[in-house]
XYZ file of C-alpha atoms in Angstrom:
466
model
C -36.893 -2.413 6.320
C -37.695 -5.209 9.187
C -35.108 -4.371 11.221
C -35.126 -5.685 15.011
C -37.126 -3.686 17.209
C -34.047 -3.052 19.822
C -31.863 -2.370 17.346
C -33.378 0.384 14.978
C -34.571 2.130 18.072
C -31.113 2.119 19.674
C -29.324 3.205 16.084
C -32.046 5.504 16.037
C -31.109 7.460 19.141
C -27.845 8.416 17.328
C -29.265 9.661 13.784
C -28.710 13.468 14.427
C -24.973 13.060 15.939
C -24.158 10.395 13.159
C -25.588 12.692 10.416
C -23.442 15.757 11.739
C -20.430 14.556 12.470
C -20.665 12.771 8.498
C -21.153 16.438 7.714
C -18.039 17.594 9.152
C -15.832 14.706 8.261
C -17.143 16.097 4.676
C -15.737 19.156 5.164
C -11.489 17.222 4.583
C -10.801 17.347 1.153
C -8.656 13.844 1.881
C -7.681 13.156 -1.659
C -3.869 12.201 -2.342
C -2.179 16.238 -2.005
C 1.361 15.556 -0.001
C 2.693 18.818 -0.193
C 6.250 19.860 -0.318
C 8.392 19.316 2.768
C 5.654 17.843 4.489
C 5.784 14.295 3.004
C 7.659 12.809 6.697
C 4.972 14.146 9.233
C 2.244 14.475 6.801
C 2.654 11.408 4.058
C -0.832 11.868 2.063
C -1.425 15.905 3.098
C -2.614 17.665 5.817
C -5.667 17.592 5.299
C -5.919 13.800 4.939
C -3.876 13.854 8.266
C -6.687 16.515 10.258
C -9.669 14.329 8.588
C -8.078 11.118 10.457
C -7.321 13.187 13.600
C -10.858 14.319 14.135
C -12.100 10.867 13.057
C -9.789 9.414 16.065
C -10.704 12.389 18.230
C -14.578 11.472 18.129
C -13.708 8.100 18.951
C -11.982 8.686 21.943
C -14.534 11.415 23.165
C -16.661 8.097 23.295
C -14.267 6.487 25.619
C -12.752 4.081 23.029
C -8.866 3.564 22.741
C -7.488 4.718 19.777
C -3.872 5.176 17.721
C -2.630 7.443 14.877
C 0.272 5.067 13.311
C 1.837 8.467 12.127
C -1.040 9.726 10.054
C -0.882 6.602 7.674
C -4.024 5.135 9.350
C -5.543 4.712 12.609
C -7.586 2.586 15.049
C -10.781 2.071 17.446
C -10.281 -0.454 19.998
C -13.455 -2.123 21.467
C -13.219 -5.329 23.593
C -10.966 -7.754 24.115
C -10.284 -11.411 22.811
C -9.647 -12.842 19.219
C -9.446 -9.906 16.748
C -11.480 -8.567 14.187
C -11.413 -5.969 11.932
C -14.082 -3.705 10.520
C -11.694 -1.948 7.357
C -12.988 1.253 6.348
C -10.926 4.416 4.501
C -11.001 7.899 4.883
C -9.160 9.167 1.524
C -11.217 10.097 -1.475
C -10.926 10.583 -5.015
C -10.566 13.536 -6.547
C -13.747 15.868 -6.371
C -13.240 16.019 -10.201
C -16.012 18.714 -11.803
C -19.568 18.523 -13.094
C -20.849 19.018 -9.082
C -24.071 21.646 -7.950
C -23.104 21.450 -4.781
C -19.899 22.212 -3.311
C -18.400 18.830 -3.028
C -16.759 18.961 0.361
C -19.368 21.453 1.982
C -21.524 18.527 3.515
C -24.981 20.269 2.064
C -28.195 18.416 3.204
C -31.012 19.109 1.125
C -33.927 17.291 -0.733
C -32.773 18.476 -4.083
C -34.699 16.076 -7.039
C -33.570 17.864 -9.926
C -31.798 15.209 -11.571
C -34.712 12.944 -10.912
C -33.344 11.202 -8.343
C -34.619 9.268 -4.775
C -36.424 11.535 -2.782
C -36.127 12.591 0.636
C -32.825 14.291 2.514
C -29.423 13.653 1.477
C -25.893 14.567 2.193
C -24.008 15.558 -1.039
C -20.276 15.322 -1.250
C -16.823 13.459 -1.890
C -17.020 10.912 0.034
C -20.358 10.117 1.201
C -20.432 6.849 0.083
C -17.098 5.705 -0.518
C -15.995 5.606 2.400
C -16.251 8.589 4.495
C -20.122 7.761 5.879
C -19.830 4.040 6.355
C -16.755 4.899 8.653
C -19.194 7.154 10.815
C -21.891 4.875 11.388
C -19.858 1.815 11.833
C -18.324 4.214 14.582
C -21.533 4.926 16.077
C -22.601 1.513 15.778
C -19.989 0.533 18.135
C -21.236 3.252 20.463
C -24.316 2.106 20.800
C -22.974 -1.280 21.383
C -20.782 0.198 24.337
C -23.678 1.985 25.795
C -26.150 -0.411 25.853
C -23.816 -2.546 28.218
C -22.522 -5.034 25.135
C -19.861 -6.800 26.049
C -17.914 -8.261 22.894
C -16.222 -11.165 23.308
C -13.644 -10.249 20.284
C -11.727 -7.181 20.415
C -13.342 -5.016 17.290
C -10.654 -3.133 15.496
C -11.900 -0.378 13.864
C -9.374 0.342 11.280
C -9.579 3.355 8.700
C -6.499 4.186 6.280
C -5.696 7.339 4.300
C -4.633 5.629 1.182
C -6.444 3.216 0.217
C -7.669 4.975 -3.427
C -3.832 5.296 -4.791
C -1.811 2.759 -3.056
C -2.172 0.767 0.092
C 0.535 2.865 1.463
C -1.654 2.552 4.851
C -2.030 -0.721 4.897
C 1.832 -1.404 4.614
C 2.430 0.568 7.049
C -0.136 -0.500 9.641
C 1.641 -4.120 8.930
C 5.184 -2.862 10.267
C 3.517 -0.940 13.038
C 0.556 -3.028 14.433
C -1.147 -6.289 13.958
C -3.681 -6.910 11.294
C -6.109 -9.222 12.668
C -7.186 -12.427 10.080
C -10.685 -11.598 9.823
C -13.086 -9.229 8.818
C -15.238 -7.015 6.904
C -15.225 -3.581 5.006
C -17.980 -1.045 4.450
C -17.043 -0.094 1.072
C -18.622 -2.463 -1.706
C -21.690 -3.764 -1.904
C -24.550 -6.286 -0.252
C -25.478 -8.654 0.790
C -22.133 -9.619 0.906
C -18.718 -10.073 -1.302
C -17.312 -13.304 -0.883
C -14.851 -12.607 -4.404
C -13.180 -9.489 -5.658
C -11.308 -9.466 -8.927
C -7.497 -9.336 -9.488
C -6.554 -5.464 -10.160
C -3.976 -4.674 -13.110
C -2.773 -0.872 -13.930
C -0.081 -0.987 -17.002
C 0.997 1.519 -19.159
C 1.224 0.824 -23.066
C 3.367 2.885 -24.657
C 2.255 3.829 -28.801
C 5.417 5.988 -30.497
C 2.894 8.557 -32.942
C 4.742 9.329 -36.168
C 3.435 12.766 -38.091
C 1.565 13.576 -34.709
C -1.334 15.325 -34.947
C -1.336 17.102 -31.765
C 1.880 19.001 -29.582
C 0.266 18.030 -26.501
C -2.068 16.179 -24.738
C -3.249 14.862 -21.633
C -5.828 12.730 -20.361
C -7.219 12.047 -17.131
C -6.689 12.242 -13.008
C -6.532 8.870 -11.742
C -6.166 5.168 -13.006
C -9.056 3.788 -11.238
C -11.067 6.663 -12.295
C -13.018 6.785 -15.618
C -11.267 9.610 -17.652
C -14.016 12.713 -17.853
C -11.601 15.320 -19.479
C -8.804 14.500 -22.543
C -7.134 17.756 -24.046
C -5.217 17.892 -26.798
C -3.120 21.233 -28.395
C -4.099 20.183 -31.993
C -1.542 21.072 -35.393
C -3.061 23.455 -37.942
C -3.948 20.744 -40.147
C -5.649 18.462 -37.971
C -7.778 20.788 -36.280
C -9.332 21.286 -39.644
C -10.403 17.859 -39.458
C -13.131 18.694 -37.013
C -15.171 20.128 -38.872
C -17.371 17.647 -40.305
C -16.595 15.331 -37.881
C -19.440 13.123 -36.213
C -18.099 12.161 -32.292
C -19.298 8.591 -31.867
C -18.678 8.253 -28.432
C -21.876 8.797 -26.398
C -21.998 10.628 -23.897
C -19.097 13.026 -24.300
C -18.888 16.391 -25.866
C -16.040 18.473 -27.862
C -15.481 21.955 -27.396
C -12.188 23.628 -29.699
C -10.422 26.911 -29.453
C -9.051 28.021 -32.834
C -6.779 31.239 -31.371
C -5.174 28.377 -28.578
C -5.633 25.051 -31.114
C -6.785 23.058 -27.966
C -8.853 20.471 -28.346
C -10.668 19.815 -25.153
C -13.061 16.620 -24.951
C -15.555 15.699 -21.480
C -17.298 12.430 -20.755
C -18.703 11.588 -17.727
C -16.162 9.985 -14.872
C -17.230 6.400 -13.249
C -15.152 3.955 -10.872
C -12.703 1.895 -12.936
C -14.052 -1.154 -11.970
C -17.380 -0.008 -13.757
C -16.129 1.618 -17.129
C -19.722 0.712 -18.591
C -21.034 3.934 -16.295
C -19.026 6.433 -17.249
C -18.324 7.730 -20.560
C -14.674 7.654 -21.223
C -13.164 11.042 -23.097
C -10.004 9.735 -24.033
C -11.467 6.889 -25.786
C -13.265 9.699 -28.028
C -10.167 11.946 -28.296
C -8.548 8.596 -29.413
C -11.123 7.855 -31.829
C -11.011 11.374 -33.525
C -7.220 11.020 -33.605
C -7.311 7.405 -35.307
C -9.618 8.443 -38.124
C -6.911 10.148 -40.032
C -3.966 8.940 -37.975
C -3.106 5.124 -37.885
C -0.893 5.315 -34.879
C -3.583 6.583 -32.932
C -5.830 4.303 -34.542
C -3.766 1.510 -33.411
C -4.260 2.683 -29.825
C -7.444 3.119 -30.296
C -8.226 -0.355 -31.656
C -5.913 -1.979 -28.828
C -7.578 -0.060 -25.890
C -11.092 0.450 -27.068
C -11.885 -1.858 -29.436
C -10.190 -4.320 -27.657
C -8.486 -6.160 -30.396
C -6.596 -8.498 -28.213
C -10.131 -10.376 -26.740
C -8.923 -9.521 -23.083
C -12.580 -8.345 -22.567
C -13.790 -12.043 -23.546
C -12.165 -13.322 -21.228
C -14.574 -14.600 -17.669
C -14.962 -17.023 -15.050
C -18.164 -17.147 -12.446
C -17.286 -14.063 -11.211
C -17.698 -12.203 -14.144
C -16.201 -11.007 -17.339
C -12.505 -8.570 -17.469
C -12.624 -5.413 -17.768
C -10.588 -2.564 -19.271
C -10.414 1.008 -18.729
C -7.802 2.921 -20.213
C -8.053 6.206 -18.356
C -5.102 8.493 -17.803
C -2.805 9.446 -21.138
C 0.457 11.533 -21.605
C 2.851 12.394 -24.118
C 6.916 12.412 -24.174
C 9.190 12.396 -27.052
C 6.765 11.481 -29.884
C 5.496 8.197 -27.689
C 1.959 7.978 -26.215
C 1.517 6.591 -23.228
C -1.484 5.089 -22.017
C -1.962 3.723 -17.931
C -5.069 1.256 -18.147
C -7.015 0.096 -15.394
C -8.203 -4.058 -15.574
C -10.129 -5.882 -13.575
C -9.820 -9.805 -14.345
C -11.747 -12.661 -13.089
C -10.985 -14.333 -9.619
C -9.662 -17.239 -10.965
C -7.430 -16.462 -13.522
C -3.936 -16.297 -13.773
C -1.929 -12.724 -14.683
C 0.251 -14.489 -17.052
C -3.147 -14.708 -19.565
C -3.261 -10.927 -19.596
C 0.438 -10.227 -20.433
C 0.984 -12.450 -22.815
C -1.827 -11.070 -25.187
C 0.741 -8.185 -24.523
C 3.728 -9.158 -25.091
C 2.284 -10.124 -28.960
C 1.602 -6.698 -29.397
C 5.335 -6.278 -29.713
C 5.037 -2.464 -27.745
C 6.684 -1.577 -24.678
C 4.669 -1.736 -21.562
C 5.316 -1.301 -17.464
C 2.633 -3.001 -14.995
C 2.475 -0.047 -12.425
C 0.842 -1.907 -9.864
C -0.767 -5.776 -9.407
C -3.124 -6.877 -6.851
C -4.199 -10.561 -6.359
C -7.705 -11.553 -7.000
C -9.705 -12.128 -3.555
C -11.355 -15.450 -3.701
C -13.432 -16.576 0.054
C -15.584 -19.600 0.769
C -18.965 -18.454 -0.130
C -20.309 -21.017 2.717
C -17.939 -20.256 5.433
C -18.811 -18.634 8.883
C -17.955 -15.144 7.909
C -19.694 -14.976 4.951
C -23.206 -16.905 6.070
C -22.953 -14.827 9.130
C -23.624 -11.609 7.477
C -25.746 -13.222 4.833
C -27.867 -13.763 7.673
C -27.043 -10.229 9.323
C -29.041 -8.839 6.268
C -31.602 -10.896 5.897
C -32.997 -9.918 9.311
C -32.209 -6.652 8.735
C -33.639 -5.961 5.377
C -35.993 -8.628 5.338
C -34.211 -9.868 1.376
C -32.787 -13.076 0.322
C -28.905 -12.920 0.337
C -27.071 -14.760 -1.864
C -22.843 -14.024 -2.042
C -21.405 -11.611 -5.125
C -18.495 -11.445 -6.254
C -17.469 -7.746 -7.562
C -14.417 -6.037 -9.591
C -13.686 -3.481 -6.987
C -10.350 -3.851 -5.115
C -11.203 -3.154 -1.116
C -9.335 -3.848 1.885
C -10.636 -7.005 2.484
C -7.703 -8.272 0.889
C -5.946 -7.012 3.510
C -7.083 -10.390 5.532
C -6.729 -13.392 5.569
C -10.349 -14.193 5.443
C -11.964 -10.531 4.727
C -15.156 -9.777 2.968
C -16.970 -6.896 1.405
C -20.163 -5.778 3.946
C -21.917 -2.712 2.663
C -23.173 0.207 1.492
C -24.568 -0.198 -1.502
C -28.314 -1.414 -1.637
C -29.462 -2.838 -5.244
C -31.397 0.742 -4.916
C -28.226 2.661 -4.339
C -27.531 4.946 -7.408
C -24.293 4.722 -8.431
C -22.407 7.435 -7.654
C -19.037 6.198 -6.526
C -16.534 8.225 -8.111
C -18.759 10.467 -9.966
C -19.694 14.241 -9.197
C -22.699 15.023 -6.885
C -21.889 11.646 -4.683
C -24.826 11.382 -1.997
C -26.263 9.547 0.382
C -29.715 9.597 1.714
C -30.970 9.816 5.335
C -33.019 6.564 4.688
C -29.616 4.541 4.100
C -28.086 6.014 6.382
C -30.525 4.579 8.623
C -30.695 1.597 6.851
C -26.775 1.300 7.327
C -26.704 2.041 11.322
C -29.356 -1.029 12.113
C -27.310 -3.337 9.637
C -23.591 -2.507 10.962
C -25.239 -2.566 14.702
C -26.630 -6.374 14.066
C -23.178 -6.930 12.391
C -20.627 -6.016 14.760
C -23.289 -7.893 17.498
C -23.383 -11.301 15.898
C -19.418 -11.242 15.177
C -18.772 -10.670 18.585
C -21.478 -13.392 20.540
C -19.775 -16.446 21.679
C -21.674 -18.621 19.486
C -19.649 -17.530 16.338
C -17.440 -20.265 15.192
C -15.562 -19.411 12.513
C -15.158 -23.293 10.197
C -11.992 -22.413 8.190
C -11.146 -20.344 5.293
C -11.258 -21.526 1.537
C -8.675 -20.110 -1.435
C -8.713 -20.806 -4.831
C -5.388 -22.236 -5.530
C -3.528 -20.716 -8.594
C-alpha cells in the first residue's frame, strides 16, 4: 500500500475507535423484521431503527450535524457549498446459517481454518456490505474535521435502512430532504464503477399437474442465492430418491421418511453473482423434473435457460439469472427470479422471451441500468484517488450489483472490495480484515479530500440514451 505519508498516519490515529465502534454497530441485527404495530414509528424494525440511532449518535458526539428522517435513513453534515453525497446502508441481509461465529457478535480473531487471509478480522453480517464502509467513511470525515480541513462542498453522509429489499429509504429521503446530484457509495467494488446493470425480479408462475410434493418452499430473499429448498414429498416420489445421483454441485440432500420432507442446502451468494453460490432450488427442481415434466419445464426455463436470456451481453457484461425464492398455492409453482441485464439494453428484450412462454408472470420490481461517463470528473477523480493510494492502475468496471448510486444523478460505485477481497457478500462467516480496514480509511480519507478541494471541476455527466 503507498499511501500518502499524512494521510495513513492521520487514518491511523483512529484504527482502534474505528475497529470498535464497527464492532458494536455489528452487534444490530438490521435485516428487514417490522414487527407488528410498530410499522409507523419503526418502518424496517427496531433494531434497524437503534443501529441508525447509534450510527447518528457517534456522529454527532464528533460535533457533526445530523438528522433521523423518521428512522427511514439519516445524515452527516460536513461543510458547506455544492453538495455531495457519500451513500452508504446500514440494513443487512439475512444472517442465513452455515456461520462459526455468531454472526452479529462482532468476534475479532485470526481464525485460518477455512484457509483463508491471515491476520485479524471482524466476522459478521455486515462487515462488508455495508455496515464497515459506513464507519470508516465516518471516521474519515473526522479526521478531515480535526486536522483543520475545510471542505469547500458540503459532504452528506447519507446511510439508509433499506436499501437490500426496497429503496423504501431512498423514497423517503426524496420527500423529506434533498438528494444532492453527485456522488459515491462504499458498497461495490474498485477502482471504481462507472456502470451497474439494470435489476429485474419477476415471478413465473408453472401450474404442476400429479404434483409430486404437498409443499414446498424455497429460499429467503430474491437477491440472495437460495441455500435451503424443502419439499414435503408424496409416498411415491420419495421413493424416487433412492438411486438418485444429485447433479448439482455443491449442494447436499438430507430426507426424513416418518415427516416425507425433503430438505436440500447449497451454498447462498449475492444475486448478482449466482456463479458463487450453489443454488438448492435449482437441485430440488432438477430432482423434481426427472420424473415430473412440469417441474422439468421449470427447470429447463430457469436453469437451463431455454429462452437464451443468459446469451444475451453488451460491454458490460453478460445477463444473469437467479431464480431464488419458490412457493406453492393451489397446484401452481411460483418462482421470483432475480436478473441482472446489461447496461445498455432495453427491458422489453427480456419480457418478450416471456411472454412466448405463454405462462403467467408479475415483474415485482424494475430498476434502470446505471450507465456514467467513464472519462468524466467523478469517475477520473477517484481513478486517481486509488492509484495514489494503492499504488495500481485503475481502469473503470462496470458491475451487476444494484447500489445507491443510482440514486444520483451522476453517482458511482467507490469501494470495498480489493481484487484480493474474498467474496463473502451475502454468504455466512462475512469478514473483514484489519489490513482493509486500513486500507479503506487512507482511501476514503484521500477521497472525500480531493472531492472537496476547489480545483474539482466536475465536466458534465454522460447517459446512454435508451
Amino acid at each position: 500500500m503507498q499511501g500518502g505519508d499524512f494521510m495513513a498516519h492521520v487514518m491511523d490515529k483512529y484504527f482502534d475507535e474505528i475497529v470498535a465502534s464497527t464492532v458494536e454497530i455489528l452487534k444490530f441485527d438490521s435485516s428487514l423484521k417490522p414487527a407488528a404495530g410498530e410499522k409507523g414509528e419503526y418502518p424496517f424494525g427496531k433494531e434497524t431503527a437503534d443501529c441508525l440511532q447509534f450510527f447518528l449518535d457517534l456522529a454527532a458526539s464528533f460535533g457533526f450535524e445530523t438528522h433521523n428522517y423518521d428512522n427511514y435513513i439519516g445524515e452527516v453534515i460536513f461543510g458547506k457549498g455544492e453538495e455531495f453525497a457519500v451513500l452508504a446502508h446500514l440494513d443487512v441481509v439475512p444472517a442465513g446459517s452455515g456461520w462459526k461465529y455468531p454472526p452479529f457478535g462482532g468476534v475479532i480473531n485470526d481464525d485460518l481454518s477455512d484457509g483463508g487471509v491471515g491476520g485479524k478480522k471482524i466476522w459478521g453480517r455486515g462487515t462488508l456490505d455495508d455496515k464497515t464502509p459506513a464507519i470508516i467513511c465516518l471516521y474519515a470525515l473526522k479526521a478531515l474535521k480535526d486536522s483543520g480541513f475545510s471542505p469547500r462542498r458540503k459532504i452528506k453522509l447519507i446511510v439508509g435502512c433499506n436499501e437490500e429489499c426496497g429503496w423504501k429509504c431512498i423514497e423517503h429521503y426524496n420527500k423529506v430532504a434533498k438528494m444532492p446530484e453527485e456522488g459515491f457509495t462504499p458498497d461495490a467494488d474498485f477502482p471504481v464503477i462507472y456502470a451497474e446493470k439494470g435489476i429485474l425480479h419477476f415471478t413465473l408462475s408453472f401450474p404442476i399437474e400429479n404434483s409430486p410434493f404437498a409443499a414446498l418452499q424455497a429460499g429467503e430473499r430474491v437477491n440472495m442465492v437460495c441455500d435451503l429448498a424443502q419439499a414435503v414429498l408424496t409416498k411415491k416420489a420419495g421413493a424416487k430418491l433412492v438411486g438418485y445421483e444429485n447433479k448439482v454441485s455443491g449442494t447436499s440432500f438430507s430426507y426424513d421418511n416418518t415427516t416425507n420432507i425433503l430438505r436440500v442446502h447449497g451454498k447462498s451468494a449475492h444475486g448478482s453473482t449466482p456463479d458463487k453460490g450453489a443454488n438448492a432450488l435449482g437441485s430440488l427442481l432438477a430432482f423434481l423434473g426427472s420424473f415430473n415434466k412440469d417441474c422439468q419445464k421449470a427447470y429447463n426455463v430457469l436453469f437451463n435457460d431455454s429462452l437464451g436470456l443468459k446469451t444475451l451481453n453488451d460491454e458490460t457484461g453478460y445477463l444473469t439469472l437467479s431464480p431464488n425464492v419458490a412457493s406453492v398455492s393451489g397446484g401452481v409453482l411460483k418462482i421470483t427470479s432475480d436478473v441482472r441485464f446489461p447496461a445498455t439494453m432495453k427491458l422489453e428484450e427480456i419480457t418478450q422471451k416471456l411472454d412466448s412462454l405463454g405462462l403467467e408472470y408479475v415483474i415485482e420490481s424494475y430498476k434502470e441500468p446505471l450507465y456514467n461517463n467513464p472519462n468524466g470528473a467523478l469517475i477520473s477523480t477517484l481513478c486517481k484517488v486509488f492509484e495514489k493510494t494503492t499504488g495500481r492502475s485503475a481502469s473503470p468496471l462496470a458491475i451487476g450489483g444494484g447500489t445507491y448510486a443510482r440514486a444520483l444523478k451522476c453517482g458511482c460505485g467507490f469501494g470495498p472490495y480489493l481484487a484480493e477481497t474474498e467474496d463473502v457478500i451475502h454468504q455466512p462467516n462475512e469478514y473483514i480484515t484489519f489490513e482493509h480496514i486500513k486500507q479503506l480509511g487512507e482511501i476514503y480519507f484521500e477521497a472525500i479530500k480531493e472531492i472537496s478541494k476547489p480545483k474539482y471541476i466536475r465536466i458534465g455527466w454522460v447517459k446512454v440514451k435508451k
